[in-house]
CSV table of C-alpha atoms and ligand atoms in Angstrom, one decimal:
chain,number,residue,atom,x,y,z
P,1,MET,CA,0.0,0.0,0.0
P,2,LYS,CA,1.0,3.6,-0.6
P,3,ALA,CA,0.7,6.6,1.7
P,4,ALA,CA,-2.2,7.9,-0.5
P,5,ASP,CA,-4.2,4.8,0.3
P,6,PHE,CA,-4.5,6.0,3.9
P,7,VAL,CA,-6.1,9.3,3.0
P,8,LEU,CA,-9.6,9.4,4.5
P,9,LYS,CA,-12.3,9.1,1.8
P,10,ASN,CA,-16.1,8.9,1.8
P,11,THR,CA,-16.7,9.0,5.5
P,12,LYS,CA,-20.2,9.4,6.8
P,13,GLN,CA,-20.9,11.8,9.6
P,14,LEU,CA,-18.7,11.1,12.6
P,15,LYS,CA,-20.1,11.4,16.1
P,16,ASP,CA,-20.3,14.9,17.6
P,17,LYS,CA,-19.0,13.8,21.0
P,18,GLY,CA,-17.7,10.8,22.6
P,19,VAL,CA,-14.8,9.0,24.3
P,20,VAL,CA,-12.6,6.1,23.1
P,21,HIS,CA,-10.4,4.0,25.4
P,22,ALA,CA,-7.5,2.0,24.2
P,23,GLN,CA,-4.2,0.5,25.3
P,24,ALA,CA,-1.0,-0.3,23.5
P,25,PRO,CA,2.1,-2.0,24.6
P,26,SER,CA,5.8,-1.0,24.4
P,27,ASN,CA,8.0,-3.2,22.2
P,28,ILE,CA,11.6,-4.2,22.2
P,29,ALA,CA,13.6,-4.2,19.0
P,30,LEU,CA,15.6,-7.3,18.2
P,31,VAL,CA,17.0,-5.8,15.0
P,32,LYS,CA,17.3,-2.1,15.7
P,33,TYR,CA,16.0,0.9,13.8
P,34,TRP,CA,18.6,3.7,14.0
P,35,GLY,CA,18.6,6.3,11.3
P,36,LYS,CA,15.7,7.7,9.4
P,37,LYS,CA,14.9,9.8,6.3
P,38,ASP,CA,12.1,11.9,5.0
P,39,GLU,CA,9.0,11.6,7.2
P,40,GLN,CA,9.8,8.8,9.6
P,41,ILE,CA,11.1,6.4,6.9
P,42,PRO,CA,13.6,4.0,8.4
P,43,CYS,CA,17.0,3.5,6.8
P,44,ASN,CA,16.9,-0.2,7.6
P,45,PRO,CA,14.3,-2.8,8.5
P,46,SER,CA,13.7,-3.6,12.2
P,47,ILE,CA,12.0,-6.5,14.0
P,48,SER,CA,10.6,-6.4,17.5
P,49,PHE,CA,8.9,-8.4,20.2
P,50,THR,CA,5.6,-6.8,21.3
P,51,LEU,CA,5.5,-6.6,25.1
P,52,SER,CA,2.6,-7.4,27.3
P,53,ASN,CA,2.7,-5.7,30.7
P,54,ALA,CA,4.4,-2.4,29.8
P,55,VAL,CA,1.4,-0.6,28.3
P,56,THR,CA,0.0,3.0,27.9
P,57,LYS,CA,-3.7,3.4,28.5
P,58,THR,CA,-5.4,6.3,26.7
P,59,ALA,CA,-8.8,7.8,26.9
P,60,LEU,CA,-9.5,10.1,23.9
P,61,HIS,CA,-12.4,12.5,24.6
P,62,PHE,CA,-13.6,14.4,21.6
P,63,GLU,CA,-16.2,17.1,21.0
P,64,LYS,CA,-17.1,18.9,17.8
P,65,THR,CA,-15.9,22.5,17.9
P,66,LYS,CA,-18.2,25.3,16.8
P,67,ASN,CA,-15.4,27.3,15.1
P,68,PRO,CA,-12.9,25.0,13.5
P,69,THR,CA,-9.5,26.6,12.7
P,70,SER,CA,-6.3,25.3,11.2
P,71,GLU,CA,-5.0,24.9,14.8
P,72,PHE,CA,-5.5,21.8,16.9
P,73,ASP,CA,-7.4,22.0,20.1
P,74,ILE,CA,-5.7,19.5,22.4
P,75,GLU,CA,-5.3,19.1,26.1
P,76,VAL,CA,-3.1,16.2,27.4
P,77,TYR,CA,-3.4,14.8,30.9
P,78,PHE,CA,-0.9,12.3,32.4
P,79,ASN,CA,-2.0,10.4,35.5
P,80,HIS,CA,-5.1,12.8,35.6
P,81,GLU,CA,-3.0,15.9,35.7
P,82,ARG,CA,-2.7,18.4,32.8
P,83,LYS,CA,0.7,17.9,31.2
P,84,LYS,CA,1.3,20.9,29.0
P,85,SER,CA,4.9,19.8,28.3
P,86,PHE,CA,3.5,16.7,26.4
P,87,GLU,CA,1.2,18.8,24.2
P,88,PRO,CA,3.7,20.1,21.6
P,89,LYS,CA,4.7,16.5,20.7
P,90,ILE,CA,1.0,15.5,20.2
P,91,ILE,CA,0.3,18.7,18.2
P,92,ASN,CA,3.2,18.0,16.0
P,93,PHE,CA,1.9,14.4,15.6
P,94,PHE,CA,-1.5,15.8,14.6
P,95,TYR,CA,0.0,18.1,12.0
P,96,ARG,CA,1.8,15.1,10.4
P,97,ILE,CA,-1.3,12.9,10.3
P,98,ASN,CA,-3.9,15.6,9.5
P,99,GLN,CA,-3.9,14.7,5.8
P,100,TYR,CA,-4.8,11.1,6.6
P,101,VAL,CA,-7.4,11.8,9.3
P,102,SER,CA,-8.8,15.1,8.1
P,103,PHE,CA,-11.4,15.4,10.9
P,104,LEU,CA,-8.9,16.5,13.5
P,105,ASN,CA,-9.5,20.2,13.1
P,106,ASN,CA,-13.2,19.8,13.7
P,107,TYR,CA,-12.8,18.6,17.3
P,108,GLN,CA,-11.6,19.6,20.7
P,109,PHE,CA,-9.6,16.7,22.2
P,110,LYS,CA,-8.8,15.8,25.8
P,111,ILE,CA,-6.3,13.0,25.9
P,112,TYR,CA,-5.9,11.2,29.2
P,113,THR,CA,-2.9,8.8,29.4
P,114,GLU,CA,-1.3,6.6,32.0
P,115,ASN,CA,1.4,4.0,31.9
P,116,THR,CA,1.5,0.6,33.7
P,117,PHE,CA,5.2,0.9,34.1
P,118,PRO,CA,6.7,3.4,36.5
P,119,HIS,CA,7.2,6.9,35.3
P,120,SER,CA,10.8,7.8,34.6
P,121,SER,CA,11.9,4.1,34.7
P,122,GLY,CA,14.0,4.7,31.6
P,123,ILE,CA,11.5,2.8,29.5
P,124,ALA,CA,10.5,5.0,26.6
P,125,SER,CA,6.7,5.4,26.6
P,126,SER,CA,6.5,7.2,23.2
P,127,ALA,CA,5.9,3.9,21.3
P,128,SER,CA,3.1,2.8,23.5
P,129,ALA,CA,1.6,6.3,23.8
P,130,MET,CA,1.5,7.0,20.1
P,131,ALA,CA,0.2,3.6,19.3
P,132,SER,CA,-2.6,4.0,21.8
P,133,ILE,CA,-3.6,7.4,20.4
P,134,ALA,CA,-3.5,6.0,16.8
P,135,ILE,CA,-5.9,3.2,17.9
P,136,CYS,CA,-8.3,5.8,19.4
P,137,LEU,CA,-8.3,7.8,16.2
P,138,MET,CA,-8.9,4.6,14.1
P,139,GLU,CA,-11.9,3.9,16.3
P,140,MET,CA,-13.3,7.4,15.6
P,141,GLU,CA,-12.6,6.9,11.9
P,142,LYS,CA,-14.3,3.5,11.9
P,143,THR,CA,-17.6,4.8,13.2
P,144,GLY,CA,-17.9,6.9,10.0
P,145,THR,CA,-16.8,4.2,7.6
P,146,ASP,CA,-18.8,1.3,6.3
P,147,ASP,CA,-17.1,-2.1,6.7
P,148,MET,CA,-13.5,-1.3,7.5
P,149,PRO,CA,-11.4,-4.5,7.0
P,150,LEU,CA,-9.3,-5.4,10.0
P,151,GLU,CA,-6.2,-5.6,7.9
P,152,PHE,CA,-6.7,-2.0,6.7
P,153,TYR,CA,-7.5,-0.9,10.3
P,154,ASN,CA,-4.3,-2.4,11.7
P,155,LYS,CA,-2.1,-1.1,8.8
P,156,LYS,CA,-3.5,2.5,9.1
P,157,ALA,CA,-3.2,2.5,12.9
P,158,SER,CA,0.5,1.4,12.4
P,159,PHE,CA,1.0,4.0,9.7
P,160,LEU,CA,-0.4,6.8,11.9
P,161,ALA,CA,1.6,5.6,14.9
P,162,ARG,CA,4.8,5.6,12.9
P,163,LEU,CA,4.3,9.3,12.2
P,164,GLY,CA,4.2,9.9,16.0
P,165,SER,CA,7.2,7.9,16.8
P,166,GLY,CA,8.9,5.4,14.4
P,167,SER,CA,9.0,2.4,16.6
P,168,ALA,CA,5.4,2.9,17.7
P,169,CYS,CA,4.3,1.3,14.4
P,170,ARG,CA,5.5,-2.0,15.8
P,171,SER,CA,3.1,-1.8,18.8
P,172,ILE,CA,-0.2,-2.3,17.1
P,173,THR,CA,-0.8,-6.0,16.5
P,174,ASN,CA,0.9,-9.4,16.7
P,175,SER,CA,3.7,-10.7,18.9
P,176,VAL,CA,6.6,-10.3,16.4
P,177,VAL,CA,6.6,-7.3,14.0
P,178,LEU,CA,8.7,-6.4,11.0
P,179,TRP,CA,8.9,-2.7,9.9
P,180,GLY,CA,10.8,-1.8,6.7
P,181,LYS,CA,11.4,-3.0,3.2
P,182,LEU,CA,13.3,-6.3,3.2
P,183,SER,CA,14.4,-8.1,0.0
P,184,GLY,CA,12.6,-11.4,-0.3
P,185,TYR,CA,10.0,-10.5,2.2
P,186,ARG,CA,7.0,-9.4,0.1
P,187,ASP,CA,5.0,-7.7,2.8
P,188,GLY,CA,7.7,-5.6,4.5
P,189,SER,CA,6.9,-1.9,4.2
P,190,ASN,CA,8.6,1.3,5.3
P,191,LEU,CA,5.1,2.8,6.0
P,192,TYR,CA,3.8,0.4,8.7
P,193,GLY,CA,4.7,-2.7,10.6
P,194,VAL,CA,3.6,-6.1,9.4
P,195,PRO,CA,3.2,-9.3,11.5
P,196,VAL,CA,5.9,-12.0,11.3
P,197,SER,CA,3.8,-15.1,11.6
P,198,PRO,CA,3.8,-17.9,12.4
P,199,VAL,CA,6.9,-17.9,14.6
P,200,HIS,CA,8.2,-21.0,16.4
P,201,PRO,CA,6.2,-21.7,19.6
P,202,VAL,CA,9.2,-21.1,21.8
P,203,PHE,CA,9.0,-17.3,21.0
P,204,GLN,CA,5.3,-17.0,21.5
P,205,ASN,CA,5.6,-16.4,25.3
P,206,TYR,CA,9.3,-15.4,25.4
P,207,GLN,CA,10.2,-13.5,28.6
P,208,ASP,CA,11.7,-10.1,28.9
P,209,SER,CA,13.0,-9.0,32.3
P,210,ILE,CA,13.9,-5.4,32.1
P,211,LEU,CA,16.8,-4.6,34.4
P,212,LEU,CA,16.6,-0.9,35.4
P,213,VAL,CA,20.2,0.2,35.6
P,214,ASP,CA,19.4,3.9,35.1
P,215,LYS,CA,16.0,5.4,35.5
P,216,GLY,CA,16.9,8.9,34.6
P,217,GLN,CA,16.5,11.0,31.5
P,218,LYS,CA,18.7,10.0,28.6
P,219,PRO,CA,21.4,12.6,27.9
P,220,ILE,CA,20.8,12.2,24.1
P,221,SER,CA,17.3,11.7,22.7
P,222,SER,CA,16.5,9.0,20.1
P,223,SER,CA,15.6,11.8,17.6
P,224,LYS,CA,19.1,13.3,18.0
P,225,GLY,CA,20.7,9.8,17.7
P,226,HIS,CA,18.7,9.1,14.4
P,227,GLU,CA,19.9,12.5,13.1
P,228,LEU,CA,23.5,11.7,13.8
P,229,MET,CA,23.3,8.7,11.4
P,230,HIS,CA,23.1,11.2,8.5
P,231,HIS,CA,26.8,11.9,8.4
P,232,HIS,CA,27.9,8.8,10.2
P,233,PRO,CA,31.0,7.2,8.6
P,234,TYR,CA,29.7,3.6,9.1
P,235,ALA,CA,26.0,4.3,8.3
P,236,ASN,CA,25.8,2.5,5.0
P,237,GLN,CA,27.6,-0.6,6.3
P,238,ARG,CA,25.3,-0.6,9.4
P,239,PHE,CA,22.1,-0.3,7.2
P,240,TYR,CA,23.3,-3.2,5.0
P,241,GLU,CA,24.2,-5.3,8.0
P,242,ALA,CA,20.9,-4.7,9.8
P,243,SER,CA,19.0,-5.9,6.6
P,244,GLU,CA,21.2,-9.1,6.6
P,245,ASN,CA,20.5,-9.6,10.3
P,246,ALA,CA,16.8,-9.1,9.8
P,247,ILE,CA,16.8,-11.8,7.1
P,248,ASP,CA,18.7,-14.2,9.3
P,249,LEU,CA,16.6,-13.4,12.4
P,250,LEU,CA,13.4,-14.1,10.5
P,251,HIS,CA,14.8,-17.6,9.8
P,252,ALA,CA,15.8,-18.1,13.4
P,253,LEU,CA,12.3,-17.0,14.6
P,254,ILE,CA,10.5,-19.3,12.3
P,255,ASP,CA,12.8,-22.3,12.9
P,256,GLY,CA,13.1,-21.8,16.7
P,257,ASP,CA,16.9,-21.6,16.3
P,258,LEU,CA,17.9,-20.2,19.7
P,259,ASP,CA,21.6,-20.2,19.0
P,260,SER,CA,21.3,-17.9,16.0
P,261,PHE,CA,18.7,-15.8,17.8
P,262,ILE,CA,21.1,-15.1,20.6
P,263,LYS,CA,24.0,-14.2,18.4
P,264,LEU,CA,21.9,-11.9,16.2
P,265,VAL,CA,20.1,-10.2,19.0
P,266,GLU,CA,23.2,-9.5,21.1
P,267,LYS,CA,25.2,-8.3,18.0
P,268,GLU,CA,22.3,-6.0,17.1
P,269,ALA,CA,22.3,-4.4,20.6
P,270,LEU,CA,26.0,-3.9,20.6
P,271,SER,CA,26.0,-2.5,17.0
P,272,LEU,CA,23.4,0.0,18.0
P,273,HIS,CA,25.6,1.3,20.8
P,274,ALA,CA,28.7,1.1,18.6
P,275,MET,CA,26.9,3.6,16.3
P,276,MET,CA,26.4,5.9,19.2
P,277,MET,CA,30.0,5.6,20.3
P,278,THR,CA,31.2,6.5,16.8
P,279,SER,CA,28.8,9.4,16.0
P,280,LYS,CA,30.0,12.9,15.7
P,281,PRO,CA,29.6,14.0,18.5
P,282,TYR,CA,30.1,10.5,20.1
P,283,PHE,CA,28.2,9.5,23.2
P,284,ILE,CA,27.7,6.5,25.5
P,285,LEU,CA,24.4,5.5,27.0
P,286,MET,CA,25.5,2.3,28.7
P,287,LYS,CA,26.7,2.6,32.3
P,288,PRO,CA,29.3,0.5,34.1
P,289,ASP,CA,26.5,-1.6,35.5
P,290,THR,CA,25.2,-2.3,32.0
P,291,LEU,CA,28.5,-4.0,31.2
P,292,GLN,CA,28.5,-5.8,34.6
P,293,ILE,CA,25.1,-7.3,33.8
P,294,ILE,CA,26.2,-8.3,30.3
P,295,GLN,CA,29.3,-10.1,31.7
P,296,HIS,CA,27.1,-12.0,34.2
P,297,ILE,CA,24.7,-13.0,31.5
P,298,TRP,CA,27.5,-14.4,29.4
P,299,ALA,CA,29.0,-16.3,32.4
P,300,PHE,CA,25.5,-17.7,33.3
P,301,ARG,CA,25.0,-18.9,29.8
P,302,GLU,CA,28.4,-20.5,29.6
P,303,LYS,CA,27.9,-22.2,33.0
P,304,THR,CA,24.3,-23.4,32.6
P,305,GLY,CA,23.9,-23.7,28.9
P,306,LEU,CA,20.6,-21.9,29.2
P,307,PRO,CA,19.5,-19.7,26.3
P,308,ALA,CA,19.3,-16.4,28.1
P,309,CYS,CA,20.6,-13.3,26.2
P,310,PHE,CA,20.4,-9.6,26.4
P,311,THR,CA,19.4,-6.7,24.3
P,312,LEU,CA,19.6,-3.0,24.9
P,313,ASP,CA,17.4,-0.1,23.9
P,314,ALA,CA,18.7,3.5,23.5
P,315,GLY,CA,19.7,3.6,27.2
P,316,ALA,CA,21.5,1.9,30.0
P,317,ASN,CA,18.8,-0.7,30.9
P,318,VAL,CA,19.3,-4.3,30.0
P,319,HIS,CA,16.5,-6.5,28.6
P,320,LEU,CA,17.1,-10.1,29.5
P,321,LEU,CA,15.4,-12.4,27.1
P,322,TYR,CA,14.7,-16.1,27.7
P,323,PRO,CA,12.2,-18.9,27.0
P,324,LYS,CA,9.4,-19.2,29.5
P,325,LYS,CA,10.3,-22.8,30.4
P,326,HIS,CA,13.5,-21.5,32.1
P,327,LEU,CA,11.7,-18.8,34.1
P,328,SER,CA,12.5,-20.1,37.5
P,329,GLN,CA,16.2,-20.6,37.0
P,330,VAL,CA,16.6,-17.2,35.3
P,331,ARG,CA,14.6,-15.4,37.9
P,332,GLU,CA,16.8,-17.0,40.6
P,333,PHE,CA,19.9,-15.8,38.7
P,334,ILE,CA,18.4,-12.3,38.5
P,335,GLN,CA,17.9,-12.2,42.2
P,336,SER,CA,21.2,-13.6,43.2
P,337,GLU,CA,23.5,-11.9,40.7
P,338,LEU,CA,21.9,-9.1,38.7
P,339,ILE,CA,19.6,-7.2,41.1
P,340,GLN,CA,22.6,-5.6,42.8
P,341,TYR,CA,23.3,-3.6,39.6
P,342,CYS,CA,19.7,-2.3,39.2
P,343,GLN,CA,18.8,1.1,40.5
P,344,ASP,CA,16.7,0.7,43.6
P,345,GLY,CA,16.7,-3.1,42.9
P,346,GLN,CA,14.1,-2.6,40.2
P,347,VAL,CA,13.3,-5.1,37.5
P,348,ILE,CA,10.1,-5.2,35.4
P,349,HIS,CA,9.2,-8.7,34.3
P,350,ASP,CA,7.4,-8.7,31.0
P,351,GLU,CA,6.7,-11.1,28.2
P,352,VAL,CA,5.8,-11.2,24.5
P,353,GLY,CA,2.2,-10.0,24.0
P,354,GLN,CA,-0.4,-9.6,21.3
P,355,GLY,CA,-0.5,-5.8,20.7
P,356,ALA,CA,-3.0,-3.0,21.2
P,357,LYS,CA,-6.6,-3.2,22.1
P,358,VAL,CA,-9.7,-1.1,22.5
P,359,LEU,CA,-11.0,-1.0,26.1
P,360,SER,CA,-14.7,-0.9,26.8
Q,1,PMV,O1,11.0,5.3,17.7
Q,1,PMV,P1,12.1,6.1,18.1
Q,1,PMV,O2,12.4,7.3,17.2
Q,1,PMV,O3,12.1,6.4,19.6
Q,1,PMV,O4,13.5,5.2,17.9
Q,1,PMV,C1,13.7,4.0,18.6
Q,1,PMV,C2,15.1,3.5,18.5
Q,1,PMV,C3,15.4,2.3,19.2
Q,1,PMV,O5,14.6,2.1,20.3
Q,1,PMV,C4,16.8,2.4,19.8
Q,1,PMV,C5,15.4,1.0,18.3
Q,1,PMV,C6,14.1,0.5,17.9
Q,1,PMV,O6,14.1,-0.1,16.8
Q,1,PMV,O7,13.1,0.6,18.7
C-alpha cells in the first residue's frame, strides 16, 4: 500500500461527541531501527517483540468544535494531571497525520494517558503512547466508515503511529513485527509494521525481564541519535548489516533456532551502541553496571547452557530475554547476581504479548 491509500475518503458523519479508550504496549527491538529519512522512513528494517505488561492506556475525549480553525485544540493529561509539556509533541503528531485523518481540526480533544510501568523508569513510553492514540483515532474513523477490513484498520493504525514515533508502528498488533522493506519479504513496508507469523512456539511467550540500571532521562534523545546517522562514517555498512541480520533473524524466529537468535540479538544491541559511540559527537548511553550485567549473563549462559541473552534499547537498561520454560532458573539468577546492579533493585518482568486493544 502507498501513503495515498490511507487518506480518509467517503466518511459518513462522525459522532459529535464521545470517548474512546485503548491501550497499546511497548515493544523491544531485536533488529534495531537507528537512522531515518524523509517523514519517519527507516534507513533499515527492524524486527521487534511486542510486550505485554508495559502498556499505555489512553482515553480520547472528543467534542465537535463550533469554530474549526487550522490549529488543533488538544489538552493532554498524564495520570489525571494536565501535562502541557507533552502537548507540543502531540500537536506535531496531529500536523503530520492531518492529511490522513482530516477530521482532527473539527474537534476539541482531551487525551488522558497513564502507563502501567513506573514513570521515569528509563523505559520509553513514546511507542506505547503514540500507538494507543493511533488506535483511538482509528476507532473514531471506523464509526464513519462502512465495513473497514481489520487488515486496513491495523495497517492504518500502524501507519499513523509511525508518524508519531517510528518504533510505535510496531506496537499495534501481533507478537513479532517487521517494519521496513526487506528483500525477499514481500509484505515488508517502510510505512507500517507487518506481522511476522507464524513464529516458532518457543517465541510466543518469550520472557523479557527489564533490568533498570538507570531510570533517569537520557542525555541524548533518540531523535538526536537518528539524526547523527546522517553523516555517520559507518552508516551504509550498518544499514546493510541490519538488513542481513533481519533476514537471518526471520529464519531463526521461524525455525526456533535459539543459538542464531542469541547471536543476532546481542550483536544488534552492541551494533546500535557502537553507532552511538562513533557518532559525531560521540556519546555513550551504557553505564558501568550495564556492562557488569552483560558479563554476568554471558557467564551464566556459559555455565548453565541456558539460552538467556540480552538486548539494549537506546539507554542503559538491559532487557534479559529467555524462553518461559527457564523462568524459575533465570529469575533466581536475576535475584542472586543481577539485582545488585539495578537502580533501587528494580526489575520489570514482561513477556511477549499480542498488541494494542480497544477498552470498553
Ligand atoms: O521510535 P524512536 O524514534 O524512539 O526510535 C527507537 C530507536 C530504538 O529504540 C533504539 C530502536 C528500535 O528499533 O526501537
